[in-house]
């Protein structure tokens, strides 16, 4: 490559480290603390406006605050490093299974309808519902947009959360999410804790409604390869769809195990 070509390439790909901040020539600057967040918001807002995000969503972004609690939670996800037995005990698996079996009976018509449409049996859906929000009772009380904006600004995983932030802004533009929506530490919302991009792709209504959330979860699993009637334990065809739901191996195995127990395939103490 010519010297001029090297210079041009360097200009396009410029990455400069300044006081712990990564500066890109073509994007808002990420950071590792609250100091640059307000400047980043202005830069990101201009980029979002140029990509067609509306004034109401941009205005909502400008009202966000740096979410220190979200950053602390993002740095301390220790439970995914536990053994399966430890993880199941910490998450209260026996209680989820017991209550899940009762939920399967009391919502039998809903789960039959979901399985007929998407091919997903009640067990793994109920296990996800219980694991994510204790059947809707613990949906989080963080300001969703502030959490996602903070993580999009943070240098640890800006690409992933930038996509989530754009999705959240689109949902606000469309009136599908409120700018004041509350959620969990990473911006998850609803009964089964969907991220904004997942809502855009698979959501089937208001996810604070249990039926909508369960149908949306089944839609996600179906879209990620779930085959009606196939097994969903590790090594079986539908386990890959559970892997798509959450990247943590111990979480995946827990969902598969609890799902089987809820569907009638063993006791809550079985491993």
Coordinates of C-alpha atoms in Angstrom, one line a residue, residues 32-209:
X32 CA -15.1 4.7 31.5
X33 CA -16.7 7.1 34.0
X34 CA -19.5 9.7 34.3
X35 CA -17.3 12.6 33.3
X36 CA -17.9 12.5 29.5
X37 CA -21.5 11.3 29.6
X38 CA -23.2 14.6 28.9
X39 CA -20.9 15.3 25.9
X40 CA -21.4 11.8 24.6
X41 CA -25.2 12.3 24.8
X42 CA -25.0 15.4 22.6
X43 CA -22.8 13.6 20.1
X44 CA -25.0 10.5 20.0
X45 CA -28.1 12.6 19.7
X46 CA -26.8 14.2 16.6
X47 CA -25.9 10.8 15.1
X48 CA -29.4 9.5 16.0
X49 CA -31.1 12.5 14.5
X50 CA -29.1 11.9 11.3
X51 CA -30.3 8.3 11.2
X52 CA -34.0 9.3 11.4
X53 CA -34.7 9.1 15.2
X54 CA -37.5 11.6 16.0
X55 CA -37.4 14.6 18.3
X56 CA -39.4 13.0 21.1
X57 CA -36.9 10.1 21.4
X58 CA -33.9 12.4 21.2
X59 CA -35.5 14.6 23.9
X60 CA -35.9 11.5 26.1
X61 CA -32.2 10.6 25.5
X62 CA -31.2 14.1 26.6
X63 CA -33.0 13.6 29.9
X64 CA -31.1 10.4 30.8
X65 CA -28.6 10.3 33.7
X66 CA -25.4 8.3 34.1
X67 CA -26.5 5.1 35.8
X68 CA -23.7 4.2 38.3
X69 CA -25.8 1.3 39.7
X70 CA -26.0 -0.2 36.2
X71 CA -22.2 0.0 35.8
X72 CA -21.6 -1.6 39.3
X73 CA -24.0 -4.5 38.4
X74 CA -22.3 -4.9 35.0
X75 CA -19.0 -5.4 36.7
X76 CA -20.2 -7.9 39.3
X77 CA -22.1 -10.7 37.5
X78 CA -20.6 -13.4 39.7
X79 CA -23.5 -15.8 39.8
X80 CA -22.8 -17.0 36.2
X81 CA -19.5 -18.4 37.5
X82 CA -21.2 -20.8 40.0
X83 CA -21.6 -24.5 39.5
X84 CA -25.0 -25.7 38.3
X85 CA -26.0 -26.8 41.8
X86 CA -24.9 -23.5 43.4
X87 CA -26.7 -21.5 40.7
X88 CA -29.9 -23.5 41.1
X89 CA -29.8 -23.0 44.9
X90 CA -29.0 -19.3 44.6
X91 CA -31.9 -18.7 42.1
X92 CA -34.4 -20.8 44.1
X93 CA -35.0 -23.4 41.5
X94 CA -37.0 -25.7 43.7
X95 CA -39.5 -22.9 44.4
X96 CA -39.6 -22.0 40.7
X97 CA -40.4 -25.6 39.7
X98 CA -43.1 -26.0 42.4
X99 CA -44.8 -22.8 41.5
X100 CA -44.2 -23.4 37.8
X101 CA -46.1 -26.7 37.9
X102 CA -49.1 -24.8 39.5
X103 CA -48.8 -22.1 36.8
X104 CA -48.8 -24.7 34.1
X105 CA -52.2 -26.0 35.4
X106 CA -53.8 -22.7 36.1
X107 CA -52.8 -21.2 32.7
X108 CA -53.3 -24.5 30.7
X109 CA -55.3 -22.9 27.9
X110 CA -52.7 -20.1 27.4
X111 CA -49.8 -22.6 27.2
X112 CA -51.7 -24.9 24.9
X113 CA -52.4 -22.0 22.6
X114 CA -48.7 -21.0 22.7
X115 CA -47.5 -24.5 22.0
X116 CA -49.9 -24.9 19.1
X117 CA -48.6 -21.7 17.5
X118 CA -44.9 -21.8 18.2
X119 CA -44.2 -25.5 19.2
X120 CA -42.7 -24.5 22.5
X121 CA -44.0 -26.5 25.6
X122 CA -44.8 -24.8 28.9
X123 CA -41.7 -26.0 30.9
X124 CA -38.9 -23.8 29.4
X125 CA -41.2 -20.8 29.1
X126 CA -42.3 -21.1 32.7
X127 CA -38.7 -21.6 33.8
X128 CA -37.6 -18.5 32.0
X129 CA -40.5 -16.5 33.5
X130 CA -39.7 -17.7 37.0
X131 CA -36.0 -17.2 36.6
X132 CA -36.2 -13.7 35.0
X133 CA -38.8 -12.0 37.2
X134 CA -40.1 -14.5 39.8
X135 CA -43.3 -14.7 37.6
X136 CA -43.6 -11.0 37.1
X137 CA -43.0 -9.8 40.7
X138 CA -39.4 -8.5 40.2
X139 CA -39.2 -6.6 37.0
X140 CA -36.7 -4.0 38.1
X141 CA -37.0 -0.4 39.0
X142 CA -34.2 1.2 37.1
X143 CA -34.8 3.9 34.5
X144 CA -34.5 1.8 31.3
X145 CA -33.3 4.4 28.9
X146 CA -30.6 5.7 31.4
X147 CA -29.3 2.2 31.9
X148 CA -29.0 1.5 28.2
X149 CA -27.6 4.9 27.4
X150 CA -25.0 4.4 30.1
X151 CA -23.9 1.0 28.7
X152 CA -23.8 2.4 25.2
X153 CA -21.5 5.1 26.4
X154 CA -19.4 2.7 28.5
X155 CA -16.3 1.4 26.7
X156 CA -16.8 -2.2 27.8
X157 CA -19.5 -3.2 25.3
X158 CA -20.5 -0.1 23.4
X159 CA -21.3 -1.8 20.1
X160 CA -23.9 -4.2 21.6
X161 CA -25.6 -1.5 23.7
X162 CA -25.5 1.1 20.9
X163 CA -27.7 -1.3 18.9
X164 CA -30.0 -1.6 22.0
X165 CA -30.1 2.1 22.4
X166 CA -31.2 2.7 18.8
X167 CA -33.9 0.0 19.3
X168 CA -35.1 1.7 22.5
X169 CA -35.3 5.1 20.8
X170 CA -37.2 3.6 17.9
X171 CA -39.7 2.0 20.3
X172 CA -40.1 5.3 22.1
X173 CA -40.7 7.0 18.7
X174 CA -43.4 4.5 17.9
X175 CA -45.1 4.8 21.3
X176 CA -44.3 1.2 22.2
X177 CA -42.2 2.2 25.1
X178 CA -42.5 5.1 27.5
X179 CA -39.5 7.3 28.0
X180 CA -40.0 6.7 31.8
X181 CA -40.1 2.9 31.4
X182 CA -38.6 1.0 34.3
X183 CA -36.6 -2.1 34.0
X184 CA -33.6 -4.1 35.3
X185 CA -30.0 -3.1 35.5
X186 CA -29.1 -3.7 31.8
X187 CA -32.3 -2.2 30.5
X188 CA -34.3 -5.5 30.3
X189 CA -38.1 -4.9 30.6
X190 CA -41.3 -6.9 31.1
X191 CA -42.3 -10.2 32.5
X192 CA -39.5 -12.2 30.8
X193 CA -37.0 -9.3 30.5
X194 CA -36.6 -8.5 26.9
X195 CA -34.0 -6.1 25.6
X196 CA -35.2 -3.3 23.2
X197 CA -33.8 -4.9 20.1
X198 CA -35.5 -8.2 21.0
X199 CA -38.8 -6.3 21.5
X200 CA -38.4 -4.9 18.0
X201 CA -37.7 -8.3 16.5
X202 CA -40.0 -10.6 18.5
X203 CA -42.3 -8.6 20.7
X204 CA -46.1 -9.4 20.4
X205 CA -47.5 -6.6 22.6
X206 CA -47.1 -5.1 26.0
X207 CA -44.5 -7.2 27.7
X208 CA -45.6 -6.2 31.2
X209 CA -48.6 -8.4 30.3

